Amino acid sequence: MLMTQQDDIYAAKNLALFEMLYGENLISLGGLPAIDNMFKGLEVKGLKALDFGFGLGGVAFYLAQNYHMEVSGIELYDWMVQHAKAHTPASLKNQLHFTAYDGKTLPFEKECFELIYSKGVFNHIKDKAAVFKQLHALLKPKGLLVIADWIVDLNCGLSIGHQSTIRNPFLNQQSNNGVNQQCAISDPQ
């Protein structure tokens, strides 16, 4: 299994705590400014996107509303899928699609997304290389992969074949500490 559920942390019983800490329909640090900062300097308006690990759906809601994206989201937790569907604003229902994920195989056709993003998820993934390989297959040529997480290891040996942006969404500045930089990652074949 590529990902594991951490039921002690991400249980439905903790929903009120998540929203108190992070904001309505959010489950990761930084709030709405962190979402904007994830995509700062990138042309993402109107793209077809995959939200890898959408949590409560708040990031997808925000991007559909403010960046006019069509967003498909996958999540390990069935309760989060139900929550996101139930809380999707009526005006965005045609732009948002939420699906449960078994943690093994991504349920999409190859090269179907122009953008894949993830916020606060990759620190929970055991086999990052396997996930990146699957995500790479879903990106259209010249597609964007944007990851925001509080743990980044640029020396992990990943090779995915797309231009990737690695930055800390909680800061509004670039730094040379290995966290806030853009890097080109080559295809292993």
mmCIF file of N, CA and C in Angstrom, residues 22-24 26 28-38 58-59 61-63 66-67 119 169:
data_model
loop_
_atom_site.group_PDB
_atom_site.id
_atom_site.type_symbol
_atom_site.label_atom_id
_atom_site.label_comp_id
_atom_site.label_asym_id
_atom_site.label_seq_id
_atom_site.Cartn_x
_atom_site.Cartn_y
_atom_site.Cartn_z
ATOM 1 N N TYR A 22 -7.497 25.138 11.270
ATOM 2 C CA TYR A 22 -7.088 25.454 9.906
ATOM 3 C C TYR A 22 -8.074 26.301 9.110
ATOM 4 N N GLY A 23 -9.335 26.321 9.501
ATOM 5 C CA GLY A 23 -10.359 27.057 8.774
ATOM 6 C C GLY A 23 -11.412 26.123 8.213
ATOM 7 N N GLU A 24 -12.529 26.707 7.810
ATOM 8 C CA GLU A 24 -13.648 25.916 7.301
ATOM 9 C C GLU A 24 -13.240 25.071 6.104
ATOM 10 N N LEU A 26 -10.887 23.048 5.739
ATOM 11 C CA LEU A 26 -9.438 22.890 5.555
ATOM 12 C C LEU A 26 -8.886 21.935 6.608
ATOM 13 N N SER A 28 -5.120 21.554 6.658
ATOM 14 C CA SER A 28 -3.674 21.752 6.680
ATOM 15 C C SER A 28 -3.348 23.220 6.944
ATOM 16 N N LEU A 29 -2.115 23.460 7.302
ATOM 17 C CA LEU A 29 -1.654 24.781 7.738
ATOM 18 C C LEU A 29 -1.737 25.861 6.667
ATOM 19 N N GLY A 30 -1.867 27.093 7.118
ATOM 20 C CA GLY A 30 -1.683 28.249 6.251
ATOM 21 C C GLY A 30 -2.931 28.919 5.724
ATOM 22 N N GLY A 31 -4.057 28.231 5.743
ATOM 23 C CA GLY A 31 -5.296 28.834 5.269
ATOM 24 C C GLY A 31 -5.256 29.208 3.800
ATOM 25 N N LEU A 32 -6.121 30.128 3.423
ATOM 26 C CA LEU A 32 -6.243 30.539 2.024
ATOM 27 C C LEU A 32 -4.982 31.203 1.476
ATOM 28 N N PRO A 33 -4.239 32.012 2.266
ATOM 29 C CA PRO A 33 -2.996 32.585 1.728
ATOM 30 C C PRO A 33 -1.974 31.513 1.315
ATOM 31 N N ALA A 34 -1.935 30.395 2.030
ATOM 32 C CA ALA A 34 -1.004 29.322 1.668
ATOM 33 C C ALA A 34 -1.391 28.692 0.340
ATOM 34 N N ILE A 35 -2.690 28.629 0.061
ATOM 35 C CA ILE A 35 -3.145 28.078 -1.221
ATOM 36 C C ILE A 35 -2.693 28.987 -2.361
ATOM 37 N N ASP A 36 -2.933 30.288 -2.214
ATOM 38 C CA ASP A 36 -2.479 31.228 -3.256
ATOM 39 C C ASP A 36 -0.972 31.146 -3.447
ATOM 40 N N ASN A 37 -0.230 31.025 -2.359
ATOM 41 C CA ASN A 37 1.230 30.991 -2.452
ATOM 42 C C ASN A 37 1.737 29.718 -3.132
ATOM 43 N N MET A 38 0.995 28.620 -3.017
ATOM 44 C CA MET A 38 1.381 27.377 -3.707
ATOM 45 C C MET A 38 1.514 27.601 -5.209
ATOM 46 N N GLY A 58 -11.635 21.872 1.006
ATOM 47 C CA GLY A 58 -11.510 23.327 0.998
ATOM 48 C C GLY A 58 -10.562 23.887 -0.049
ATOM 49 N N VAL A 59 -9.443 23.213 -0.287
ATOM 50 C CA VAL A 59 -8.499 23.699 -1.303
ATOM 51 C C VAL A 59 -9.160 23.613 -2.683
ATOM 52 N N PHE A 61 -12.382 23.602 -3.363
ATOM 53 C CA PHE A 61 -13.448 24.607 -3.433
ATOM 54 C C PHE A 61 -12.856 25.961 -3.812
ATOM 55 N N TYR A 62 -11.775 26.320 -3.129
ATOM 56 C CA TYR A 62 -11.135 27.621 -3.336
ATOM 57 C C TYR A 62 -10.592 27.754 -4.764
ATOM 58 N N LEU A 63 -9.919 26.709 -5.254
ATOM 59 C CA LEU A 63 -9.338 26.772 -6.594
ATOM 60 C C LEU A 63 -10.414 26.790 -7.686
ATOM 61 N N ASN A 66 -11.901 30.493 -7.375
ATOM 62 C CA ASN A 66 -11.017 31.628 -7.643
ATOM 63 C C ASN A 66 -10.097 31.464 -8.836
ATOM 64 N N TYR A 67 -9.837 30.221 -9.242
ATOM 65 C CA TYR A 67 -8.954 29.969 -10.377
ATOM 66 C C TYR A 67 -9.699 29.272 -11.522
ATOM 67 N N LYS A 119 -1.376 19.156 -0.930
ATOM 68 C CA LYS A 119 -1.018 20.049 0.173
ATOM 69 C C LYS A 119 -1.095 19.277 1.489
ATOM 70 N N PRO A 169 4.591 27.008 1.257
ATOM 71 C CA PRO A 169 3.455 27.896 1.055
ATOM 72 C C PRO A 169 3.166 28.787 2.258
#
